[in-house]
Coordinates of C-alpha atoms in Angstrom, one line a residue:
X1 CA -23.4 -51.6 -63.8
X2 CA -22.8 -52.9 -67.4
X3 CA -21.5 -56.5 -68.0
X4 CA -23.7 -58.0 -65.3
X5 CA -21.2 -57.1 -62.5
X6 CA -22.5 -55.7 -59.3
X7 CA -19.8 -54.0 -57.2
X8 CA -22.5 -52.4 -55.1
X9 CA -23.6 -55.8 -53.8
X10 CA -20.2 -57.2 -53.4
X11 CA -19.8 -56.4 -49.7
X12 CA -23.1 -58.2 -48.8
X13 CA -22.2 -61.2 -51.0
X14 CA -18.8 -61.5 -49.4
X15 CA -20.5 -61.3 -46.0
X16 CA -22.9 -64.1 -46.9
X17 CA -20.1 -66.3 -48.0
X18 CA -18.5 -65.8 -44.6
X19 CA -21.7 -67.0 -43.1
X20 CA -21.8 -70.0 -45.4
X21 CA -25.0 -68.8 -46.9
X22 CA -23.9 -68.1 -50.5
X23 CA -24.9 -71.5 -51.7
X24 CA -28.3 -71.3 -50.1
X25 CA -29.2 -67.8 -51.4
X26 CA -31.6 -68.0 -54.2
X27 CA -33.3 -64.6 -54.2
X28 CA -32.5 -60.9 -54.3
X29 CA -31.3 -59.5 -51.0
X30 CA -30.9 -55.7 -50.1
X31 CA -28.8 -54.7 -47.0
X32 CA -28.9 -51.2 -45.5
X33 CA -28.0 -49.8 -42.0
X34 CA -31.1 -49.2 -40.0
X35 CA -30.0 -45.7 -38.8
X36 CA -27.4 -43.2 -40.0
X37 CA -26.5 -40.4 -37.6
X38 CA -24.9 -37.2 -38.7
X39 CA -24.4 -33.8 -37.1
X40 CA -26.1 -30.7 -38.4
X41 CA -24.0 -29.3 -41.2
X42 CA -22.3 -32.6 -41.9
X43 CA -22.6 -35.0 -44.8
X44 CA -24.8 -38.1 -44.5
X45 CA -23.7 -41.2 -46.5
X46 CA -26.3 -44.0 -46.9
X47 CA -25.1 -47.3 -48.4
X48 CA -27.3 -49.8 -50.3
X49 CA -25.7 -53.2 -50.5
X50 CA -27.5 -56.0 -52.5
X51 CA -27.0 -59.6 -53.6
X52 CA -28.4 -61.1 -56.9
X53 CA -28.3 -64.9 -57.4
X54 CA -26.0 -66.4 -60.0
X55 CA -24.1 -63.2 -60.3
X56 CA -26.8 -61.6 -62.4
X57 CA -26.8 -57.9 -62.8
X58 CA -29.4 -55.3 -61.7
X59 CA -31.8 -53.8 -64.1
X60 CA -32.2 -50.5 -62.2
X61 CA -31.5 -48.9 -58.8
X62 CA -34.0 -46.2 -57.4
X63 CA -33.5 -44.0 -54.4
X64 CA -36.5 -42.6 -52.5
X65 CA -37.3 -40.7 -49.4
X66 CA -40.6 -40.8 -47.5
X67 CA -42.3 -37.5 -46.9
X68 CA -44.6 -36.5 -44.1
X69 CA -47.6 -38.0 -45.9
X70 CA -45.8 -41.3 -46.2
X71 CA -45.4 -40.8 -49.9
X72 CA -42.3 -42.1 -51.6
X73 CA -40.5 -39.4 -53.5
X74 CA -37.8 -40.5 -55.9
X75 CA -34.4 -39.0 -55.9
X76 CA -32.4 -41.1 -58.4
X77 CA -33.0 -43.6 -61.1
X78 CA -29.9 -45.6 -62.1
X79 CA -29.8 -48.0 -65.1
X80 CA -27.1 -49.4 -67.3
X81 CA -27.6 -46.5 -69.6
X82 CA -27.0 -43.8 -66.9
X83 CA -28.1 -41.9 -63.9
X84 CA -31.3 -39.8 -63.8
X85 CA -31.6 -37.3 -60.9
X86 CA -35.2 -36.2 -60.2
X87 CA -36.0 -32.5 -59.5
X88 CA -36.5 -32.4 -55.6
X89 CA -35.6 -30.1 -52.7
X90 CA -32.5 -32.2 -52.3
X91 CA -31.2 -31.8 -55.9
X92 CA -28.3 -29.4 -55.1
X93 CA -27.2 -31.4 -52.0
X94 CA -27.3 -35.0 -53.4
X95 CA -24.5 -37.1 -54.9
X96 CA -24.2 -40.7 -55.8
X97 CA -21.0 -42.7 -55.2
X98 CA -19.4 -45.3 -57.4
X99 CA -20.9 -47.9 -55.1
X100 CA -24.3 -46.3 -55.6
X101 CA -24.3 -45.0 -52.0
X102 CA -26.4 -41.8 -51.5
X103 CA -24.7 -38.8 -49.9
X104 CA -26.5 -35.7 -48.6
X105 CA -24.3 -32.7 -47.8
X106 CA -25.0 -29.7 -45.4
X107 CA -27.5 -31.7 -43.4
X108 CA -30.2 -29.7 -41.7
X109 CA -32.8 -30.3 -39.0
X110 CA -35.4 -30.9 -41.7
X111 CA -33.5 -33.8 -43.2
X112 CA -34.3 -36.6 -40.7
X113 CA -36.4 -39.0 -42.9
X114 CA -36.7 -42.6 -44.1
X115 CA -34.5 -43.1 -47.2
X116 CA -35.2 -46.2 -49.4
X117 CA -33.1 -48.1 -51.9
X118 CA -35.0 -50.2 -54.5
X119 CA -33.2 -52.6 -56.8
X120 CA -34.7 -54.3 -59.8
X121 CA -33.0 -57.6 -61.0
X122 CA -35.2 -58.9 -63.9
X123 CA -36.4 -62.4 -63.3
X124 CA -35.2 -62.2 -59.8
X125 CA -37.7 -59.6 -59.0
X126 CA -37.5 -56.3 -57.1
X127 CA -36.0 -55.8 -53.6
X128 CA -35.9 -52.8 -51.3
X129 CA -34.7 -51.7 -47.9
X130 CA -34.6 -48.4 -45.9
X131 CA -32.4 -46.4 -43.5
X132 CA -33.5 -43.8 -41.1
X133 CA -31.5 -40.6 -41.2
X134 CA -31.0 -39.1 -37.7
X135 CA -29.6 -35.6 -37.3
X136 CA -28.1 -34.3 -34.1
X137 CA -26.4 -31.2 -32.7
X138 CA -24.1 -31.8 -29.7
X139 CA -24.9 -29.7 -26.6
X140 CA -22.3 -27.3 -25.3
X141 CA -21.1 -27.4 -21.7
X142 CA -24.0 -26.4 -19.5
X143 CA -23.9 -23.0 -17.6
X144 CA -24.8 -23.0 -13.9
X145 CA -25.8 -20.0 -11.9
X146 CA -26.0 -20.3 -8.1
X147 CA -28.4 -18.4 -6.0
X148 CA -26.7 -14.9 -5.8
X149 CA -28.8 -13.6 -2.9
X150 CA -27.7 -16.4 -0.5
X151 CA -30.0 -18.8 1.4
X152 CA -30.9 -18.9 5.1
X153 CA -31.1 -22.1 7.0
X154 CA -34.3 -20.7 8.5
X155 CA -36.0 -20.2 5.1
X156 CA -39.7 -20.9 5.4
X157 CA -39.9 -22.1 1.7
X158 CA -37.7 -24.6 -0.1
X159 CA -35.2 -22.2 -1.7
X160 CA -33.7 -22.4 -5.2
X161 CA -30.1 -23.6 -5.0
X162 CA -29.0 -23.0 -8.6
X163 CA -30.2 -22.9 -12.2
X164 CA -28.7 -24.8 -15.1
X165 CA -29.0 -24.0 -18.9
X166 CA -28.0 -26.0 -22.0
X167 CA -28.4 -24.2 -25.3
X168 CA -28.6 -25.1 -29.0
X169 CA -28.8 -28.9 -29.1
X170 CA -30.7 -31.5 -31.0
X171 CA -32.5 -33.6 -30.1
X172 CA -33.5 -32.2 -26.7
X173 CA -31.2 -33.5 -23.9
X174 CA -32.1 -33.9 -20.3
X175 CA -30.4 -32.4 -17.1
X176 CA -29.6 -34.0 -13.8
X177 CA -28.4 -32.4 -10.5
X178 CA -25.6 -33.5 -8.2
X179 CA -24.5 -32.5 -4.7
X180 CA -20.9 -33.3 -3.6
X181 CA -20.7 -35.8 -6.5
X182 CA -24.0 -37.6 -5.8
X183 CA -27.1 -37.3 -8.0
X184 CA -30.1 -35.7 -6.5
X185 CA -33.6 -37.1 -7.1
X186 CA -36.9 -35.3 -6.7
X187 CA -38.4 -35.9 -3.3
X188 CA -41.6 -34.5 -1.9
X189 CA -41.0 -31.6 0.4
X190 CA -37.2 -32.1 0.0
X191 CA -35.9 -31.8 -3.5
X192 CA -37.7 -30.3 -6.4
X193 CA -36.3 -30.1 -10.0
X194 CA -38.1 -27.9 -12.5
X195 CA -37.2 -28.4 -16.1
X196 CA -38.1 -26.2 -19.1
X197 CA -37.7 -27.1 -22.8
X198 CA -37.7 -24.4 -25.4
X199 CA -37.4 -24.9 -29.2
X200 CA -35.6 -22.0 -30.8
X201 CA -36.3 -20.5 -34.2
X202 CA -33.3 -22.4 -35.5
X203 CA -35.0 -25.7 -34.6
X204 CA -32.4 -26.3 -31.8
X205 CA -33.5 -26.9 -28.2
X206 CA -32.6 -25.0 -25.1
X207 CA -33.1 -26.9 -21.9
X208 CA -33.1 -25.2 -18.5
X209 CA -33.4 -26.8 -15.0
X210 CA -33.8 -25.3 -11.5
X211 CA -32.9 -27.1 -8.3
X212 CA -34.8 -26.5 -5.1
X213 CA -33.7 -28.0 -1.8
X214 CA -33.5 -27.1 1.9
X215 CA -30.0 -26.3 3.3
X216 CA -28.3 -26.7 6.6
X217 CA -25.2 -25.1 8.2
X218 CA -23.1 -27.9 6.8
X219 CA -24.0 -27.0 3.2
X220 CA -21.7 -24.0 3.4
X221 CA -19.1 -26.4 2.1
X222 CA -21.3 -28.3 -0.4
X223 CA -20.6 -28.1 -4.1
X224 CA -23.3 -28.4 -6.7
X225 CA -23.2 -29.1 -10.4
X226 CA -25.5 -30.1 -13.2
X227 CA -25.0 -32.6 -16.0
X228 CA -26.5 -32.6 -19.6
X229 CA -27.2 -36.1 -21.0
X230 CA -27.7 -37.0 -24.7
X231 CA -27.5 -40.0 -27.1
X232 CA -24.9 -40.3 -29.8
X233 CA -24.5 -43.5 -32.0
X234 CA -26.5 -45.5 -29.6
X235 CA -24.5 -44.5 -26.6
X236 CA -25.5 -42.2 -23.7
X237 CA -23.1 -39.3 -23.2
X238 CA -22.9 -36.4 -20.8
X239 CA -21.3 -33.0 -20.1
X240 CA -20.8 -31.6 -16.6
X241 CA -21.0 -27.9 -15.6
X242 CA -18.5 -26.2 -13.3
X243 CA -19.2 -26.9 -9.6
X244 CA -20.5 -24.0 -7.5
X245 CA -21.0 -23.2 -3.9
X246 CA -24.0 -21.3 -2.4
X247 CA -23.8 -18.6 0.2
X248 CA -25.5 -20.1 3.2
X249 CA -26.7 -17.9 6.0
X250 CA -26.7 -19.4 9.5
X251 CA -26.5 -18.0 13.1
X252 CA -23.3 -18.1 15.2
X253 CA -22.8 -21.1 17.5
X254 CA -19.4 -20.1 18.9
X255 CA -18.0 -16.8 19.9
X256 CA -14.3 -15.9 20.8
X257 CA -12.9 -12.7 22.3
X258 CA -9.1 -12.3 22.0
X259 CA -6.7 -9.7 23.3
X260 CA -4.1 -8.6 20.7
X261 CA -1.2 -8.9 20.7
X262 CA -1.5 -12.1 22.7
X263 CA 2.2 -13.1 22.6
X264 CA 3.4 -10.4 25.1
X265 CA 2.3 -9.0 28.5
X266 CA 0.4 -5.8 28.3
X267 CA 2.0 -2.7 29.9
X268 CA 1.0 0.8 30.5
X269 CA 1.2 2.9 27.3
X270 CA 0.5 0.0 25.0
X271 CA -2.1 -0.1 22.3
X272 CA -4.4 -3.1 22.8
X273 CA -7.0 -4.5 20.4
X274 CA -9.9 -6.7 21.4
X275 CA -11.0 -8.9 18.6
X276 CA -14.4 -10.6 18.7
X277 CA -15.0 -13.5 16.2
X278 CA -18.1 -15.5 15.6
X279 CA -18.7 -18.5 13.3
X280 CA -22.1 -17.2 11.9
X281 CA -22.7 -16.0 8.3
X282 CA -23.2 -13.2 7.8
X283 CA -21.2 -12.0 10.8
X284 CA -23.5 -10.9 13.6
X285 CA -23.7 -7.4 15.1
X286 CA -21.1 -7.0 17.8
X287 CA -21.3 -5.0 21.0
X288 CA -18.6 -4.3 23.6
X289 CA -18.9 -3.7 27.4
X290 CA -16.6 -3.2 30.3
X291 CA -17.5 -4.2 33.9
X292 CA -17.3 -1.4 36.4
X293 CA -18.2 -2.6 39.9
X294 CA -21.7 -4.2 39.4
X295 CA -22.5 -2.4 36.1
X296 CA -21.5 -2.9 32.5
X297 CA -20.3 0.2 30.6
X298 CA -21.2 0.2 26.9
X299 CA -18.1 0.7 24.7
X300 CA -19.8 -0.1 21.4
X301 CA -19.4 3.5 20.2
X302 CA -15.6 3.2 20.5
X303 CA -15.5 0.0 18.4
X304 CA -14.9 -0.1 14.6
X305 CA -18.3 -0.4 12.9
X306 CA -19.4 -3.9 11.8
X307 CA -15.9 -5.3 12.4
X308 CA -15.9 -6.8 15.9
X309 CA -12.8 -4.8 16.8
X310 CA -12.3 -2.5 19.8
X311 CA -9.0 -0.6 20.0
X312 CA -7.7 0.7 23.3
X313 CA -5.0 3.3 23.0
X314 CA -2.3 4.1 25.6
X315 CA -3.8 1.8 28.2
X316 CA -3.0 2.3 31.9
X317 CA -4.1 0.7 35.2
X318 CA -7.6 2.1 34.8
X319 CA -7.9 0.0 31.7
X320 CA -7.7 -3.2 33.9
X321 CA -10.9 -5.2 34.1
X322 CA -13.3 -7.6 32.5
X323 CA -14.5 -6.9 28.9
X324 CA -17.4 -8.5 27.2
X325 CA -18.3 -9.1 23.6
X326 CA -21.9 -9.8 22.7
X327 CA -23.1 -11.0 19.3
X328 CA -26.6 -10.5 17.9
X329 CA -27.9 -12.5 14.9
X330 CA -30.4 -10.4 13.0
X331 CA -31.9 -13.5 11.3
X332 CA -33.2 -15.3 14.5
X333 CA -32.3 -12.6 17.0
X334 CA -30.1 -15.1 19.0
X335 CA -27.3 -13.7 21.3
X336 CA -24.0 -15.1 22.5
X337 CA -21.6 -13.5 25.0
X338 CA -17.9 -14.0 25.8
X339 CA -15.8 -12.3 28.5
X340 CA -12.0 -11.7 28.8
X341 CA -9.9 -10.2 31.5
X342 CA -7.4 -7.5 30.6
X343 CA -4.4 -7.1 32.9
X344 CA -2.3 -3.9 32.4
X345 CA 1.1 -4.0 34.2
X346 CA 2.3 -0.6 35.4
X347 CA 4.7 1.3 37.6
X348 CA 3.6 4.2 39.7
X349 CA 4.7 6.4 42.6
X350 CA 8.4 6.6 41.6
X351 CA 10.0 8.9 44.2
X352 CA 13.5 9.7 45.6
X353 CA 14.3 10.3 49.2
X354 CA 17.4 12.3 50.1
X355 CA 19.3 11.9 53.4
X356 CA 20.1 14.3 54.9
X357 CA 17.3 16.4 53.7
X358 CA 18.8 19.7 55.1
X359 CA 20.9 22.2 53.2
X360 CA 24.1 20.7 51.7
X361 CA 27.4 22.5 51.4
X362 CA 30.5 21.7 49.4
X363 CA 32.3 18.6 50.7
X364 CA 29.1 17.1 52.2
X365 CA 27.8 13.6 51.3
X366 CA 24.3 12.5 50.6
X367 CA 22.3 9.2 50.3
X368 CA 19.6 8.9 47.6
X369 CA 17.0 6.2 48.0
X370 CA 14.5 5.3 45.1
X371 CA 11.2 3.6 45.5
X372 CA 8.1 2.8 43.4
X373 CA 5.0 0.5 43.3
X374 CA 4.0 -2.1 40.8
X375 CA 2.0 -5.4 40.8
X376 CA 5.1 -7.1 39.5
X377 CA 8.7 -7.3 40.8
X378 CA 10.9 -4.2 40.2
X379 CA 14.6 -3.6 39.6
X380 CA 16.4 -0.3 40.2
X381 CA 19.4 1.4 38.5
X382 CA 21.1 4.8 39.0
X383 CA 22.6 6.9 36.1
X384 CA 24.2 10.3 35.8
X385 CA 23.0 13.2 33.8
X386 CA 24.8 11.8 30.7
X387 CA 23.0 8.4 31.0
X388 CA 26.1 6.6 32.3
X389 CA 25.2 3.7 34.7
X390 CA 26.5 4.4 38.2
X391 CA 25.2 1.6 40.4
X392 CA 22.6 -1.2 40.5
X393 CA 20.0 -1.1 43.3
X394 CA 17.7 1.5 44.7
X395 CA 20.3 3.5 46.7
X396 CA 23.1 5.9 45.6
X397 CA 25.7 7.3 47.9
X398 CA 27.4 10.6 46.7
X399 CA 30.3 12.1 48.6
X400 CA 32.4 15.3 48.3
X401 CA 29.7 17.4 46.7
X402 CA 31.0 20.5 44.8
X403 CA 29.4 23.4 43.1
X404 CA 31.2 22.8 39.8
X405 CA 30.3 19.1 39.4
X406 CA 26.8 18.2 38.1
X407 CA 24.7 16.9 40.9
X408 CA 21.8 15.6 38.7
X409 CA 21.0 11.9 38.9
X410 CA 18.3 9.6 37.5
X411 CA 16.7 6.6 39.1
X412 CA 15.6 4.0 36.5
X413 CA 12.8 1.6 37.6
X414 CA 12.3 -1.6 35.5
X415 CA 10.0 -4.6 35.6
X416 CA 12.1 -7.6 34.3
X417 CA 9.0 -9.8 33.8
X418 CA 7.4 -7.3 31.5
X419 CA 9.7 -6.3 28.7
X420 CA 9.7 -2.6 28.1
X421 CA 8.0 -1.6 31.3
X422 CA 10.1 1.1 33.0
X423 CA 10.1 4.6 34.4
X424 CA 12.7 7.1 35.4
X425 CA 12.9 9.9 38.0
X426 CA 15.5 12.7 37.9
X427 CA 16.7 14.4 41.1
X428 CA 19.1 17.4 41.5
X429 CA 21.1 17.7 44.7
X430 CA 21.4 21.4 45.6
X431 CA 24.8 22.3 47.0
X432 CA 24.9 25.8 48.5
X433 CA 28.0 28.1 48.7
X434 CA 29.2 31.6 48.1
X435 CA 30.0 32.6 44.5
X436 CA 33.3 31.5 43.0
X437 CA 34.4 33.2 39.9
X438 CA 35.8 30.6 37.5
X439 CA 36.3 32.6 34.3
X440 CA 36.8 36.3 33.2
X441 CA 37.8 37.9 30.0
X442 CA 41.0 39.3 31.3
X443 CA 43.4 40.6 30.0
X444 CA 41.4 41.9 27.1
X445 CA 43.1 43.7 24.2
X446 CA 41.0 46.6 22.9
X447 CA 41.1 49.7 20.6
X448 CA 39.8 53.1 21.5
X449 CA 36.1 53.7 20.9
X450 CA 35.3 50.1 19.9
X451 CA 32.3 48.3 21.4
X452 CA 33.4 45.2 23.4
X453 CA 31.8 42.4 25.6
X454 CA 33.1 41.8 29.1
X455 CA 32.5 38.3 30.4
X456 CA 32.3 37.1 34.0
X457 CA 31.4 33.5 35.0
X458 CA 30.9 31.9 38.4
X459 CA 29.4 29.0 40.3
X460 CA 27.1 29.6 43.2
X461 CA 23.9 28.6 44.8
X462 CA 21.5 30.2 45.5
X463 CA 22.0 32.2 42.2
X464 CA 24.1 35.3 43.0
X465 CA 23.5 38.9 42.3
X466 CA 26.0 40.4 39.7
X467 CA 27.4 44.0 40.0
X468 CA 29.7 45.7 37.5
X469 CA 31.8 48.7 38.4
X470 CA 31.0 50.5 35.2
X471 CA 27.9 51.2 33.2
X472 CA 26.8 49.2 30.2
X473 CA 24.3 46.7 28.8
X474 CA 24.3 43.5 30.8
X475 CA 22.9 40.0 30.0
X476 CA 22.9 37.1 32.4
X477 CA 22.6 33.4 31.8
X478 CA 22.0 30.8 34.5
X479 CA 22.4 27.0 34.2
X480 CA 21.9 25.2 37.5
X481 CA 24.8 26.4 39.7
X482 CA 26.6 28.2 36.9
X483 CA 26.0 31.9 36.1
X484 CA 27.5 34.0 33.3
X485 CA 27.2 37.8 32.9
X486 CA 28.1 39.6 29.7
X487 CA 28.5 43.5 29.8
X488 CA 28.6 45.5 26.5
X489 CA 30.6 48.8 26.8
X490 CA 32.5 51.3 24.6
X491 CA 36.2 51.6 25.2
X492 CA 37.4 54.9 26.6
X493 CA 40.7 56.2 28.2
X494 CA 39.1 56.0 31.6
X495 CA 38.0 52.4 31.1
X496 CA 41.4 51.4 29.9
X497 CA 43.1 53.1 32.9
X498 CA 40.7 51.8 35.6
X499 CA 39.6 48.4 34.2
X500 CA 36.2 46.8 35.1
X501 CA 35.3 45.1 38.4
X502 CA 32.9 42.1 38.4
X503 CA 31.3 41.3 41.7
X504 CA 28.9 38.4 42.6
X505 CA 27.3 37.8 45.9
X506 CA 24.6 35.7 47.7
X507 CA 23.7 35.0 51.3
X508 CA 26.8 32.9 51.7
X509 CA 29.3 35.6 50.7
X510 CA 30.8 37.5 47.7
X511 CA 33.6 37.2 45.2
X512 CA 35.0 39.8 42.8
X513 CA 37.5 40.0 40.0
X514 CA 39.0 42.9 38.0
X515 CA 39.1 42.7 34.2
X516 CA 42.2 44.4 32.8
X517 CA 41.9 46.2 29.4
X518 CA 45.1 46.6 27.3
X519 CA 45.3 49.0 24.3
X520 CA 46.4 47.0 21.2
X521 CA 49.7 48.8 20.3
X522 CA 50.0 46.9 17.1
X523 CA 46.7 48.4 15.9
X524 CA 47.8 51.9 16.9
X525 CA 51.2 51.6 15.1
X526 CA 49.3 50.5 12.0
X527 CA 47.1 53.6 12.2
X528 CA 50.1 55.9 12.5
X529 CA 51.8 54.2 9.6
X530 CA 48.8 54.8 7.4
X531 CA 48.9 58.6 8.3
X532 CA 52.7 58.9 7.5
X533 CA 52.2 57.1 4.1
X534 CA 49.3 59.6 3.3
X535 CA 51.5 62.6 4.1
X536 CA 54.4 61.3 2.0
X537 CA 52.1 60.8 -0.9
X538 CA 50.7 64.3 -0.6
X539 CA 54.3 65.8 -0.5
X540 CA 55.2 63.9 -3.7
X541 CA 52.1 65.1 -5.5
X542 CA 52.8 68.8 -4.5
X543 CA 56.5 68.4 -5.5
X544 CA 55.6 67.1 -9.0
X545 CA 53.0 69.8 -9.5
X546 CA 55.6 72.6 -8.5
X547 CA 58.1 71.2 -11.0
X548 CA 55.6 71.3 -13.8
X549 CA 54.7 74.9 -13.1
X550 CA 58.4 76.0 -12.9
X551 CA 59.2 74.3 -16.2
X552 CA 56.3 76.1 -18.0
X553 CA 57.4 79.4 -16.4
X554 CA 61.0 79.1 -17.7
X555 CA 59.6 78.4 -21.2
X556 CA 57.7 81.6 -21.1
X557 CA 54.3 80.0 -21.3
X558 CA 53.1 81.3 -17.9
X559 CA 52.9 85.1 -17.6
X560 CA 52.8 86.4 -14.0
X561 CA 50.5 89.3 -13.0
X562 CA 50.6 91.7 -10.2
X563 CA 47.6 90.4 -8.5
X564 CA 49.6 87.4 -7.4
X565 CA 48.1 85.1 -10.1
X566 CA 49.6 83.0 -12.8
X567 CA 47.3 82.6 -15.8
X568 CA 47.9 80.0 -18.4
X569 CA 45.6 80.7 -21.4
X570 CA 45.3 79.0 -24.6
X571 CA 46.1 80.9 -27.8
X572 CA 43.3 81.2 -30.2
X573 CA 45.2 79.1 -32.7
X574 CA 46.0 76.4 -30.1
X575 CA 42.6 75.2 -29.0
X576 CA 44.0 71.8 -27.8
X577 CA 46.0 73.4 -24.9
X578 CA 44.7 73.2 -21.3
X579 CA 44.1 76.3 -19.2
X580 CA 45.4 76.0 -15.6
X581 CA 44.9 78.6 -12.9
X582 CA 47.1 78.4 -9.7
X583 CA 46.5 80.8 -6.8
X584 CA 49.3 81.9 -4.5
X585 CA 47.3 81.2 -1.4
X586 CA 47.2 77.5 -2.6
X587 CA 51.0 77.5 -2.8
X588 CA 51.1 79.0 0.7
X589 CA 49.0 76.2 2.0
X590 CA 51.2 73.6 0.3
X591 CA 54.3 75.3 1.7
X592 CA 52.9 75.2 5.1
X593 CA 52.1 71.5 4.7
X594 CA 55.7 70.8 3.7
X595 CA 57.0 72.8 6.7
X596 CA 54.7 70.9 9.0
X597 CA 55.8 67.6 7.7
X598 CA 59.6 68.2 7.7
X599 CA 59.9 70.5 10.8
X600 CA 61.5 73.4 8.9
X601 CA 60.3 76.4 6.9
X602 CA 60.8 76.4 3.1
X603 CA 60.2 79.2 0.5
X604 CA 57.9 78.8 -2.4
X605 CA 60.9 79.0 -4.8
X606 CA 62.6 76.1 -3.1
X607 CA 59.6 74.0 -3.9

C-alpha cells in the first residue's frame, strides 16, 4: 500500500501488542493459517497477515502455489504501483481482497495445494509463509440394505447381515457397524466387516461395507445400522443410516392348539375351528389328527393349506374326541405335537309317550310325557301349535278332547348350561268320531244355467267319504280332522227344485245336510225389464217410420202400385233425393209385432 501503511499486517501487529511482543519485534513476520478447508464448489479465502518493524511499508507481495513437482508458480505480484496477475490455470477463478487475501472460487478436487504468501520489505528483508488448501465433499446419509433372503440360525457359514453404501464424498470416509446401539468390531469366526473403496470419475469416493455375523433366535428382534465417519474442520463427524431388522429363520420351540370360539361351550350344529400356532419362523408344516380308539385318523386333507387351521362344520356327538396338531420344521426336520379334547354337547332321543295309548274319542283326556337324553341337565316345556307356552315340565295333561280343536302339541327340550342347545318334538293326538258337518253353502242364490260351487265342510277322524246327491266335478281338501268338498255344477230347474244333498261317513257313522238353491228374483225381474224396454223402443221406431211414410204419401211423392209396392224414386233433376222401398209384408210383420205387444189387432192404416 502507498504511504508506508500496511493494513494487511495490522491484524498481526495488533495481536502481537496484545502479547506484549510489539517492542521486542525487530524483524519481518508473516502469519497464515496452516489449513483452510472449503467444500467442493465453494470459495476458498486465504489470508496473509504480516508485520514490518518501525511501521515500514512493504515493497511487494507475491502469491504462489506449489505444483506436483514442488515448483512454485506465481499467481499475483503486488507493488505500490499496482497488481499483476500471472497467466495460470487459476486466472479466471482468482481474486485479491483489499487486505491482499487470496480468494479461489468454484473450488474443485484438483485445488488442494500449498499456497504461499511472500512479502518483500526492503532493508527488513523478505518473509514468507504458506497455507494448505483442503477440499472436502460431505457424505450423504448412508443407505443400508438388509439380507433380503433371510438368515437361518443353522447356517453353516457366517451369513451376511446387511450392506451399507456411502456415495460421493471427499476425502474417503470410513464405515462402522452397530447392533442394538452397540458398535461391532471384527472378531475371528464371529464378526467380519468387508469394506470397499471406489473412486468415481468425478474424483469423489464411494465407500461400501458388508457385515457378516452369526445369528440366534433372539436376533429376530435385533436392529442393525451403519455409521459413516468423516473429518471436518478438525473435528470427527458422523451420519447414521436407518436401523433395519433381518428376517431370522428358526425352528419352533412351542406349539399351541386352540378350539375357537373358546368363550362358549360347543353344542351340536356349531361350527368349530381348531387353530394350531407355533413360534417358529417360517411357520412349520402343520398336520391334524383325531384319535379313534387306538389309532389316529389323518385330517390334514380337511385343513386349510399352510395355515394351521382345521374347520369342523355342523359338529355332533361323533365329533367328540382328542385332536392332535403336529408341526414339522423343514430346516432341521424337528417335530412338536399338541393335543386338545373337543367336547360337543348334544340332545338326542327326544320322544313323547301318550297315556292312554288306545283310540281316543271326543270328551276323553290324555297325559303326554316327554323325555330325552343329554350329557348335561335338561329342562322341558310344552307349547301349542301356535307356539304359546302351556306348561313347564315334561308332562302335559289334556282333557275334554274334541274334533274341532287342534290337538297338536310341541315338547321343547333345553339345556340351560349350554346356551342355544335345544330340540323340539311335535305330537298330534288323534281324536276319532263320526263326521259332523260344520258349514254348508245354504241357502245359495243362483240364476238359471249359471255354473256354481257347492261347499260342504265337516270334522271327522278317520277322514270320511263324501257323497253328493247330484253329479258334478268334486274337489276335496283335508287338514287334520277337517275336510272340505267343493262340487261344481250348472243350475237347472230340477236342481233348484230338489236341492243338493251332502253326505259324509266313516266307520263311526254318517252325517248329511241339504243345500237349498234359491232363484234370484231380482236378477229375473231385471231381465224381464230389459225385454220390455227393447219392445217399447221397437214400437217407437216403427211408429216414427209409419208417420214419415204417411206424410210423404199425402204430399203425392209416393205412388202406390198394384203389386202392393210403394216406390219412391228420385226424379232425374233431383239427384240428391233418397230412394226408399217399403214392402207390404214388412208392414204386416210390424203390425203383428204391435198386436203382440198390446194384446189387440190394429190395421196398417191405424199405424
